[in-house]
PDB file of C-alpha atoms in Angstrom:
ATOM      1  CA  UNK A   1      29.966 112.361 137.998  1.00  0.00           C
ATOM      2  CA  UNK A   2      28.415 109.322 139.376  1.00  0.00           C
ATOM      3  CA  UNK A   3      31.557 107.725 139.867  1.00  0.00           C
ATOM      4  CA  UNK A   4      33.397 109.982 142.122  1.00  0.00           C
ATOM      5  CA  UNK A   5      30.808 108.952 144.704  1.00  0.00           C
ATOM      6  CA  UNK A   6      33.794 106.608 146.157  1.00  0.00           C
ATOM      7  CA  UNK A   7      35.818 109.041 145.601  1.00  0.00           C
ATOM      8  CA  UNK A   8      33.839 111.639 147.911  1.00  0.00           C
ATOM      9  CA  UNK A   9      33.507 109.073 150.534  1.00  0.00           C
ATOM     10  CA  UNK A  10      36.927 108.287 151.006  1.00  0.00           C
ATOM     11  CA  UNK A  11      38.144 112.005 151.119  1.00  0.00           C
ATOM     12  CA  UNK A  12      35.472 112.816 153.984  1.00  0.00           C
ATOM     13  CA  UNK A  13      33.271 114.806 151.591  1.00  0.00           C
ATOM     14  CA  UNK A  14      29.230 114.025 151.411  1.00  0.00           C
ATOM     15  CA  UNK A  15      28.099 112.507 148.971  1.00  0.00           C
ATOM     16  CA  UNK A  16      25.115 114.693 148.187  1.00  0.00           C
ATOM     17  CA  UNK A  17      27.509 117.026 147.299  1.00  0.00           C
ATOM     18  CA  UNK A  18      27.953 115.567 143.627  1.00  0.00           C
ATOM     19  CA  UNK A  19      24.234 117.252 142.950  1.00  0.00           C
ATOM     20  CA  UNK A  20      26.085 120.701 143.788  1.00  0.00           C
ATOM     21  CA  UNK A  21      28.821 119.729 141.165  1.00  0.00           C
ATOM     22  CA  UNK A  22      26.553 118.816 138.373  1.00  0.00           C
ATOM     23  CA  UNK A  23      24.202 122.089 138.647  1.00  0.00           C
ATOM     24  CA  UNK A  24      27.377 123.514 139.393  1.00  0.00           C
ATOM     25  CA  UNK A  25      29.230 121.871 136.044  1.00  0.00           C
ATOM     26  CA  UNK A  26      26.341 123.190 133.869  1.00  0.00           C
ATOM     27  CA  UNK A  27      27.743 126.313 133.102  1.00  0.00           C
ATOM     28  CA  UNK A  28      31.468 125.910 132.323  1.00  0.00           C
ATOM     29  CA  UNK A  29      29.955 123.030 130.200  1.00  0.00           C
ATOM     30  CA  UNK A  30      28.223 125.456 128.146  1.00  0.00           C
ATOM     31  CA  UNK A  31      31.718 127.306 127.847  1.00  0.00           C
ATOM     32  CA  UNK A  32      33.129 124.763 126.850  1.00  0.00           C
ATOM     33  CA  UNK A  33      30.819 123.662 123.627  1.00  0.00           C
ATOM     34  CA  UNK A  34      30.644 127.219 122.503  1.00  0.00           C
ATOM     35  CA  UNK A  35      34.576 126.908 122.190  1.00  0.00           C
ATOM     36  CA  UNK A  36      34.335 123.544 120.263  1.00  0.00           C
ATOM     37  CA  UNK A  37      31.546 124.789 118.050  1.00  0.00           C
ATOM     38  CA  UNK A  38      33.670 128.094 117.776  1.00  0.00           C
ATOM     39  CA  UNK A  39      36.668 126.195 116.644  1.00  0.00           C
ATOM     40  CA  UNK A  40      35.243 123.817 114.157  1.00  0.00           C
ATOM     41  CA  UNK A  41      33.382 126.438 112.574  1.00  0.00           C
ATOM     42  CA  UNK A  42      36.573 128.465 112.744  1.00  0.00           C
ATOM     43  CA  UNK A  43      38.839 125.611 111.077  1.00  0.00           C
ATOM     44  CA  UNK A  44      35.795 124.598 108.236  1.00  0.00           C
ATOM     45  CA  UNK A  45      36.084 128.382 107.163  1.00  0.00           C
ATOM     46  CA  UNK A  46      40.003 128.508 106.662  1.00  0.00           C
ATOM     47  CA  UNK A  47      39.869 125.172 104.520  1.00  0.00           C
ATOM     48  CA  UNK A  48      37.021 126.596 102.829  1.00  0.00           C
ATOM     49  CA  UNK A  49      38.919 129.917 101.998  1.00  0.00           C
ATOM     50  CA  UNK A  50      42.181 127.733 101.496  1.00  0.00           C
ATOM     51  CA  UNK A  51      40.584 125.670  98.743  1.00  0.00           C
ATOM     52  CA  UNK A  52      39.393 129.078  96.797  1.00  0.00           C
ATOM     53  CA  UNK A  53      35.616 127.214  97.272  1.00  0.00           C
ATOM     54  CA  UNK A  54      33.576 130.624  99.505  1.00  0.00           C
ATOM     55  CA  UNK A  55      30.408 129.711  98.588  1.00  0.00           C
ATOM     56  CA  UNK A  56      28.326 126.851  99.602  1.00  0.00           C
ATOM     57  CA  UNK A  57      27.320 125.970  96.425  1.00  0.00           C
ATOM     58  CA  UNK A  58      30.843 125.143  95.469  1.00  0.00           C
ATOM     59  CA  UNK A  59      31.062 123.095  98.430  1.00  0.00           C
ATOM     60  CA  UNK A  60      27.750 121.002  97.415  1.00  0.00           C
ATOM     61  CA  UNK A  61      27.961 121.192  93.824  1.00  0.00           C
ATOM     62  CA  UNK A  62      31.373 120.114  93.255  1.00  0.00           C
ATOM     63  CA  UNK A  63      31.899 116.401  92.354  1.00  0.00           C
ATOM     64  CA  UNK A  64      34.009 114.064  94.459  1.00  0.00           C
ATOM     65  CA  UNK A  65      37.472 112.751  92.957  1.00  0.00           C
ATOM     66  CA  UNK A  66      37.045 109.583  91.876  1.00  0.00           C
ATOM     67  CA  UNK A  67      38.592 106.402  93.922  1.00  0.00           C
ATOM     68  CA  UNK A  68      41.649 104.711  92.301  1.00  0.00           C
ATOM     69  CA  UNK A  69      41.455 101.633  91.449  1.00  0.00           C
TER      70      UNK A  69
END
């Protein structure tokens, strides 16, 4: 945010309008992770139901493949 400060200036706009933006920011920020988290969470649960593994103790307790050498 810091660097649009030239950006500002040259358009006309004051600068101390970039504290506005970043209280401003704040809350479609917060949108934004929730759809992240939402997603991830979303996609681990489909490759979880994909690989027939529901639990997570089939997730922990199974044993990784081992490397080919």
């Amino acid at each position: 945010m810091l660097l649009i400060a030239p950006v500002f200036t040259s358009v006309g706009m004051p600068v101390e309008a970039i504290g506005l933006l970043i209280a401003v920011d704040a809350i479609p920020d917060m949108f934004k992770t929730l759809a992240n988290v939402t997603g991830q969470f979303t996609s681990t649960v489909m490759v979880a139901r994909l690989s027939h593994r529901h639990t997570v103790a089939d997730l922990v307790d199974t044993p990784l493949p081992a490397a080919a050498s």
